[in-house]
Short mmCIF file of N, CA and C in Angstrom, two decimals:
data_model
loop_
_atom_site.label_atom_id
_atom_site.label_comp_id
_atom_site.label_asym_id
_atom_site.label_seq_id
_atom_site.Cartn_x
_atom_site.Cartn_y
_atom_site.Cartn_z
N ASP A 25 104.64 102.82 73.95
CA ASP A 25 105.02 102.35 72.90
C ASP A 25 104.46 102.91 71.34
N LEU A 26 105.12 102.32 70.67
CA LEU A 26 104.80 102.92 69.42
C LEU A 26 104.15 101.72 68.72
N ILE A 27 103.23 102.09 68.52
CA ILE A 27 102.08 101.34 67.57
C ILE A 27 102.58 100.55 66.43
N ASP A 28 102.44 99.67 66.11
CA ASP A 28 102.70 99.02 64.72
C ASP A 28 103.32 100.02 63.62
N GLY A 29 104.33 100.85 64.20
CA GLY A 29 104.80 101.76 63.14
C GLY A 29 104.31 102.43 62.50
N HIS A 30 103.53 102.82 63.01
CA HIS A 30 102.19 104.05 62.37
C HIS A 30 101.99 105.06 62.74
N LYS A 31 103.59 105.68 63.66
CA LYS A 31 103.74 107.11 63.91
C LYS A 31 102.64 107.51 64.85
N LEU A 32 102.25 106.12 65.87
CA LEU A 32 101.61 106.80 67.10
C LEU A 32 101.83 106.12 68.28
N LEU A 33 101.62 106.94 69.37
CA LEU A 33 102.24 107.02 70.26
C LEU A 33 101.33 106.42 71.82
N ALA A 34 101.38 105.66 72.13
CA ALA A 34 100.83 105.19 73.14
C ALA A 34 101.23 105.31 74.78
N TYR A 35 100.52 105.89 75.29
CA TYR A 35 101.10 106.19 76.67
C TYR A 35 100.26 105.74 77.78
N PRO A 36 100.12 104.57 78.62
CA PRO A 36 99.09 103.85 79.01
C PRO A 36 99.11 104.37 80.50
N VAL A 37 97.93 104.48 81.65
CA VAL A 37 98.16 105.26 82.67
C VAL A 37 97.96 104.07 83.51
N VAL A 38 97.76 104.33 84.65
CA VAL A 38 96.53 103.76 85.48
C VAL A 38 95.51 103.90 85.92
N GLU A 39 94.73 103.25 86.05
CA GLU A 39 93.01 103.86 85.84
C GLU A 39 92.69 104.52 87.14
N ASN A 40 92.26 105.69 86.84
CA ASN A 40 91.77 106.42 88.47
C ASN A 40 93.44 107.98 88.27
N TRP A 41 93.63 107.63 87.21
CA TRP A 41 95.09 108.37 87.92
C TRP A 41 95.22 109.71 87.00
N ASN A 42 95.67 110.59 87.48
CA ASN A 42 95.54 112.13 87.07
C ASN A 42 96.91 113.27 87.37
N GLY A 43 97.21 113.75 86.30
CA GLY A 43 98.33 114.78 86.50
C GLY A 43 98.80 114.84 85.11
N GLU A 44 100.13 114.64 84.97
CA GLU A 44 100.93 115.92 84.41
C GLU A 44 102.03 114.60 84.09
N VAL A 45 102.89 114.45 82.66
CA VAL A 45 103.89 113.78 82.16
C VAL A 45 104.47 114.50 81.25
N ARG A 46 105.64 114.73 81.12
CA ARG A 46 106.43 115.11 80.01
C ARG A 46 107.41 114.42 79.64
N LEU A 47 106.75 114.19 78.47
CA LEU A 47 107.72 113.46 77.94
C LEU A 47 108.98 114.08 76.41
N ARG A 48 110.34 113.33 76.10
CA ARG A 48 110.57 113.87 75.24
C ARG A 48 111.47 113.25 73.98
N VAL A 49 111.23 113.74 72.95
CA VAL A 49 111.30 112.23 72.02
C VAL A 49 111.87 112.83 70.57
N ARG A 50 113.10 111.91 70.14
CA ARG A 50 113.98 112.65 68.79
C ARG A 50 113.27 111.25 67.75
N VAL A 51 113.62 111.36 66.84
CA VAL A 51 113.33 110.73 65.86
C VAL A 51 114.67 110.37 64.89
N GLY A 52 114.84 108.67 64.66
CA GLY A 52 116.10 108.26 63.84
C GLY A 52 115.81 107.61 62.93
N ASP A 53 116.79 107.80 61.73
CA ASP A 53 116.58 107.11 60.41
C ASP A 53 118.22 106.94 59.70
N ASN A 54 118.28 105.88 58.86
CA ASN A 54 119.25 105.58 58.42
C ASN A 54 120.14 106.68 58.10
N GLY A 55 119.68 108.00 57.84
CA GLY A 55 120.39 109.24 57.54
C GLY A 55 120.31 109.84 56.03
N GLY A 56 119.78 109.27 55.67
CA GLY A 56 119.32 109.50 53.95
C GLY A 56 119.89 108.79 53.45
N PRO A 57 120.25 109.40 51.98
CA PRO A 57 121.23 108.00 50.04
C PRO A 57 122.52 108.51 51.11
N GLY A 58 123.11 106.91 50.69
CA GLY A 58 124.62 106.31 51.40
C GLY A 58 124.57 106.84 53.26
N GLY A 59 123.36 107.27 53.79
CA GLY A 59 123.92 107.29 55.24
C GLY A 59 125.05 108.13 55.95
N ALA A 60 124.81 109.39 54.91
CA ALA A 60 125.82 110.24 54.92
C ALA A 60 125.00 111.85 55.79
N GLY A 61 124.04 111.51 55.96
CA GLY A 61 123.32 112.96 56.63
C GLY A 61 123.03 112.46 58.33
N GLU A 62 122.07 113.19 58.83
CA GLU A 62 122.06 113.31 60.29
C GLU A 62 121.17 112.26 60.53
N ARG A 63 121.52 111.35 61.66
CA ARG A 63 120.72 110.18 61.96
C ARG A 63 119.39 110.59 62.85
N TRP A 64 119.82 111.70 63.91
CA TRP A 64 118.41 112.15 64.84
C TRP A 64 117.98 113.58 64.65
N SER A 65 116.88 113.70 64.96
CA SER A 65 116.10 114.78 65.17
C SER A 65 116.46 115.86 66.19
N VAL A 66 115.79 117.13 65.74
CA VAL A 66 116.53 117.23 67.73
C VAL A 66 115.46 117.21 68.21
N SER A 67 115.70 116.75 69.85
CA SER A 67 114.71 116.35 70.69
C SER A 67 113.48 117.48 70.68
N ASN A 68 112.54 116.98 71.13
CA ASN A 68 111.13 117.75 71.04
C ASN A 68 110.78 117.43 72.25
N GLU A 69 109.98 118.00 73.60
CA GLU A 69 109.21 117.96 74.01
C GLU A 69 107.67 118.24 74.31
N PHE A 70 106.81 117.52 75.09
CA PHE A 70 105.45 117.49 74.85
C PHE A 70 105.02 117.15 76.10
N CYS A 71 103.62 117.38 76.70
CA CYS A 71 103.05 117.21 77.60
C CYS A 71 101.93 116.33 77.68
N ILE A 72 101.57 115.34 78.47
CA ILE A 72 100.25 114.77 78.33
C ILE A 72 99.58 115.12 79.86
N ARG A 73 98.30 115.85 79.87
CA ARG A 73 97.90 116.29 81.34
C ARG A 73 96.47 115.36 81.09
N VAL A 74 96.59 115.12 81.91
CA VAL A 74 95.30 113.97 82.48
C VAL A 74 94.41 114.67 84.12
N LEU A 75 93.64 115.49 83.01
CA LEU A 75 92.70 115.84 84.71
C LEU A 75 91.47 115.03 85.47
N PRO A 76 91.46 115.36 86.64
CA PRO A 76 90.79 114.67 87.49
C PRO A 76 89.14 114.45 86.99
N VAL A 77 88.50 113.37 87.41
CA VAL A 77 87.36 113.24 86.93
C VAL A 77 86.81 112.98 88.25
N ASN A 78 85.30 113.87 88.38
CA ASN A 78 84.47 113.85 89.32
C ASN A 78 83.91 112.45 88.98
N ASP A 79 84.23 111.50 89.78
CA ASP A 79 83.51 110.22 89.29
C ASP A 79 81.88 110.24 90.16
N LEU A 80 81.00 109.27 89.36
CA LEU A 80 79.62 109.41 90.86
C LEU A 80 80.13 108.59 91.80
N PRO A 81 79.48 108.54 92.96
CA PRO A 81 80.17 107.71 94.04
C PRO A 81 78.83 106.15 93.54
N GLU A 82 79.73 105.15 93.99
CA GLU A 82 78.92 103.87 93.53
C GLU A 82 78.70 103.37 95.13
N VAL A 83 77.86 102.83 94.93
CA VAL A 83 76.84 101.98 96.30
C VAL A 83 77.04 100.69 96.04
N GLY A 84 77.88 99.60 96.66
CA GLY A 84 78.03 98.24 96.45
C GLY A 84 76.87 97.56 97.41
N ASP A 85 76.55 95.78 97.36
CA ASP A 85 75.44 95.52 97.20
C ASP A 85 75.82 94.90 98.84
N ASP A 86 76.35 95.77 99.54
CA ASP A 86 76.78 95.44 101.59
C ASP A 86 75.30 95.78 101.99
N ALA A 87 75.32 95.04 102.90
CA ALA A 87 74.41 94.64 103.76
C ALA A 87 74.54 96.27 104.66
N LEU A 88 72.99 96.87 104.80
CA LEU A 88 73.17 97.86 105.53
C LEU A 88 72.62 97.97 107.08
N PRO A 89 73.74 98.39 107.62
CA PRO A 89 73.22 98.33 109.05
C PRO A 89 72.47 98.96 109.76
N TYR A 90 70.79 98.36 110.73
CA TYR A 90 70.25 98.79 111.46
C TYR A 90 70.35 98.56 112.46
N LEU A 91 69.20 99.23 113.14
CA LEU A 91 69.08 98.95 114.84
C LEU A 91 67.85 98.41 115.21
N GLU A 92 67.79 96.81 115.52
CA GLU A 92 66.16 97.16 115.76
C GLU A 92 65.64 97.19 116.88
N GLY A 93 63.99 97.59 116.33
CA GLY A 93 63.16 98.05 117.98
C GLY A 93 63.12 99.36 118.00
N VAL A 94 64.34 100.27 116.90
CA VAL A 94 64.10 101.63 116.72
C VAL A 94 63.63 102.14 115.97
N GLU A 95 62.23 103.05 115.70
CA GLU A 95 61.45 103.04 114.63
C GLU A 95 62.37 104.67 114.28
N ASP A 96 62.33 104.73 112.80
CA ASP A 96 63.07 105.73 112.19
C ASP A 96 64.39 105.70 112.05
N SER A 97 65.26 104.82 112.09
CA SER A 97 66.47 104.59 112.05
C SER A 97 67.20 105.22 110.90
N VAL A 98 68.38 105.60 110.70
CA VAL A 98 68.94 106.63 109.71
C VAL A 98 70.12 105.75 109.09
N VAL A 99 70.72 105.52 108.54
CA VAL A 99 71.96 105.29 107.88
C VAL A 99 72.21 106.41 106.63
N LYS A 100 73.45 106.96 107.21
CA LYS A 100 73.96 107.93 106.24
C LYS A 100 74.75 107.42 105.58
N VAL A 101 74.47 107.41 104.19
CA VAL A 101 75.05 106.86 103.01
C VAL A 101 76.76 107.24 102.91
N LEU A 102 77.08 108.47 103.27
CA LEU A 102 78.77 108.56 103.67
C LEU A 102 79.35 108.31 104.26
N ASP A 103 78.68 107.47 105.66
CA ASP A 103 79.41 107.05 106.66
C ASP A 103 79.88 105.69 106.58
N MET A 104 78.97 105.05 105.38
CA MET A 104 79.67 103.17 104.42
C MET A 104 81.12 103.39 104.15
#
């Protein structure tokens, strides 16, 4: 998306997405005085690369299972 005609290009991505996108752009205008010039630029290609992020794990408000009558029961967080 071009933002308010200010020469800014926004490329929205889905949350937690990572990867690479190649974009090819061309710029057009009225062709200069009298409209006699070239209306389109040569196309240019560039790459947007979003690197993966190692987010910290999140633990929700889930109730932790436990065994009644068993001392020192252990619940592994990775099993949740």
